[in-house]
CSV table of C-alpha atoms in Angstrom, one decimal:
chain,number,residue,atom,x,y,z
A,3,MET,CA,60.3,45.0,94.8
A,4,SER,CA,62.8,44.2,97.6
A,5,THR,CA,66.5,44.9,97.8
A,6,PRO,CA,69.0,42.3,99.1
A,7,ARG,CA,68.8,44.0,102.5
A,8,GLY,CA,65.0,43.7,102.7
A,9,PHE,CA,64.2,47.3,102.0
A,10,ARG,CA,61.4,48.0,99.5
A,11,ASP,CA,61.8,50.3,96.6
A,12,ARG,CA,59.2,53.0,97.3
A,13,ARG,CA,59.5,54.9,94.0
A,14,ASP,CA,56.3,53.4,92.6
A,15,GLU,CA,54.1,53.9,95.7
A,16,SER,CA,51.5,56.6,96.0
A,17,LEU,CA,51.6,59.4,98.5
A,18,LEU,CA,48.6,57.9,100.4
A,19,GLY,CA,50.4,54.6,100.6
A,20,LEU,CA,53.5,56.2,102.0
A,21,VAL,CA,51.4,58.2,104.6
A,22,GLY,CA,49.6,55.0,105.5
A,23,GLU,CA,52.9,53.4,106.5
A,24,LEU,CA,53.9,56.4,108.7
A,25,PRO,CA,52.4,55.1,112.0
A,26,GLU,CA,54.2,51.8,111.6
A,27,LEU,CA,57.5,53.6,110.9
A,28,VAL,CA,57.0,55.9,113.9
A,29,LYS,CA,56.2,52.8,116.1
A,30,ASN,CA,59.4,51.1,114.9
A,31,LEU,CA,61.4,54.2,115.6
A,32,ILE,CA,60.1,54.5,119.1
A,33,VAL,CA,60.7,50.8,119.8
A,34,ALA,CA,64.2,51.1,118.5
A,35,GLU,CA,64.9,54.2,120.7
A,36,ILE,CA,63.6,52.4,123.8
A,37,THR,CA,65.8,49.4,123.0
A,38,ALA,CA,68.8,51.6,122.5
A,39,ALA,CA,68.1,53.3,125.8
A,40,LYS,CA,67.8,49.9,127.6
A,41,THR,CA,71.1,48.8,126.0
A,42,TRP,CA,72.8,52.0,127.0
A,43,ALA,CA,71.6,51.8,130.5
A,44,ALA,CA,72.7,48.2,130.9
A,45,ARG,CA,76.2,48.9,129.5
A,46,THR,CA,76.6,52.1,131.5
A,47,GLY,CA,75.5,50.3,134.7
A,48,LYS,CA,77.9,47.5,134.1
A,49,ASP,CA,80.8,49.9,133.4
A,50,ALA,CA,79.9,51.9,136.5
A,51,GLY,CA,80.1,48.7,138.6
A,52,ILE,CA,83.5,47.8,137.1
A,53,VAL,CA,84.7,51.3,137.8
A,54,GLY,CA,83.6,51.0,141.4
A,55,LEU,CA,85.4,47.7,141.7
A,56,TRP,CA,88.7,49.1,140.3
A,57,PHE,CA,88.6,52.0,142.7
A,58,VAL,CA,87.8,49.8,145.7
A,59,LEU,CA,90.7,47.6,144.7
A,60,ALA,CA,92.9,50.7,144.5
A,61,LEU,CA,91.8,51.7,147.9
A,62,PHE,CA,92.5,48.2,149.2
A,63,PHE,CA,96.1,48.4,148.0
A,64,LEU,CA,96.4,51.9,149.4
A,65,PHE,CA,95.1,50.7,152.7
A,66,TRP,CA,97.8,48.0,153.0
A,67,THR,CA,100.5,50.4,151.6
A,68,LEU,CA,100.1,52.9,154.4
A,69,PRO,CA,101.3,50.6,157.1
A,70,ALA,CA,104.3,49.8,154.9
A,71,ILE,CA,105.1,53.5,154.7
A,72,GLY,CA,105.0,53.6,158.5
A,73,ALA,CA,107.2,50.6,158.7
A,74,PHE,CA,109.6,52.1,156.2
A,75,THR,CA,109.9,55.3,158.2
A,76,VAL,CA,110.5,53.5,161.5
A,77,ILE,CA,112.9,51.0,160.2
A,78,GLY,CA,114.6,53.5,158.0
A,79,LEU,CA,115.3,55.8,160.9
A,80,SER,CA,116.5,52.9,163.2
A,81,SER,CA,118.6,51.1,160.7
A,82,TRP,CA,120.3,52.2,157.6
A,83,MET,CA,120.5,49.1,155.4
A,84,ALA,CA,118.5,46.0,154.6
A,85,PRO,CA,115.3,46.4,156.7
A,86,TRP,CA,114.3,49.8,155.2
A,87,LEU,CA,115.3,48.6,151.7
A,88,ALA,CA,112.8,45.8,152.0
A,89,ALA,CA,110.1,48.2,153.3
A,90,LEU,CA,110.9,50.6,150.4
A,91,ILE,CA,110.4,47.8,147.9
A,92,LEU,CA,107.1,47.0,149.5
A,93,VAL,CA,106.0,50.6,149.4
A,94,VAL,CA,107.0,51.0,145.7
A,95,LEU,CA,105.1,47.8,144.9
A,96,GLY,CA,102.0,48.9,146.8
A,97,LEU,CA,102.0,52.3,145.1
A,98,LEU,CA,102.5,50.7,141.7
A,99,LEU,CA,99.4,48.6,142.3
A,100,VAL,CA,97.5,51.6,143.4
A,101,VAL,CA,98.4,53.5,140.3
A,102,ILE,CA,97.7,50.6,138.0
A,103,THR,CA,94.2,49.9,139.4
A,104,ALA,CA,93.3,53.6,139.5
A,105,PHE,CA,94.4,54.0,135.9
A,106,LEU,CA,92.3,51.0,134.9
A,107,GLY,CA,89.3,52.6,136.6
A,108,PHE,CA,90.0,55.9,134.9
A,109,LEU,CA,90.1,54.3,131.5
A,110,ARG,CA,86.8,52.6,132.1
A,111,VAL,CA,85.3,56.0,133.1
A,112,ARG,CA,86.6,57.6,129.8
A,113,ARG,CA,85.1,54.7,127.8
A,114,MET,CA,81.8,55.0,129.6
A,115,LYS,CA,81.7,58.8,128.9
A,116,ASN,CA,82.4,58.3,125.2
A,117,ARG,CA,79.4,56.0,124.6
A,118,GLU,CA,76.5,57.5,122.7
A,119,ASN,CA,73.7,58.7,124.9
A,120,PRO,CA,70.2,57.6,123.7
A,121,ALA,CA,68.9,61.1,124.6
A,122,LYS,CA,71.4,62.6,122.1
A,123,ALA,CA,70.3,60.1,119.4
A,124,LEU,CA,66.6,60.8,120.1
A,125,SER,CA,67.2,64.6,119.8
A,126,THR,CA,69.1,64.0,116.5
A,127,ASP,CA,66.2,61.9,115.2
A,128,ALA,CA,63.6,64.5,116.2
A,129,ARG,CA,65.7,67.2,114.5
A,130,ILE,CA,65.9,65.2,111.3
A,131,VAL,CA,62.1,64.5,111.3
A,132,LYS,CA,61.4,68.2,111.9
A,133,GLU,CA,63.7,69.2,109.0
A,134,VAL,CA,61.9,66.8,106.7
A,135,ALA,CA,58.5,68.0,107.9
A,136,ASP,CA,59.5,71.6,107.3
A,137,GLU,CA,60.4,70.8,103.7
A,138,PHE,CA,56.8,69.7,103.0
């Protein structure tokens, strides 16, 4: 008898019938764990690449902000009004872009760290199987 989700009702099967299905169930578990590990590695690799891109972008904006800081200092010391105000606006804009891109990279790192590791899932599955085996 099948349920709507495709699972069979195993109440009427014998012990030998259930033991006979054990190799297939173990094989399915191993295949599912390998698939989960591949998916985790692909997502983590993609996120690591995006994190690298955000940090490179932050460094790019920082690289172009440093000359603006120098121009601000020189112009600010030589003239007290409009030229240094323009340089200050440029510096603030550059630093704002640095902070935004670094923050986006940090958020991606946090998201990547919170993802479930397949090794943890495998150890949990092994612990569950061991507990069930200890009951019999």
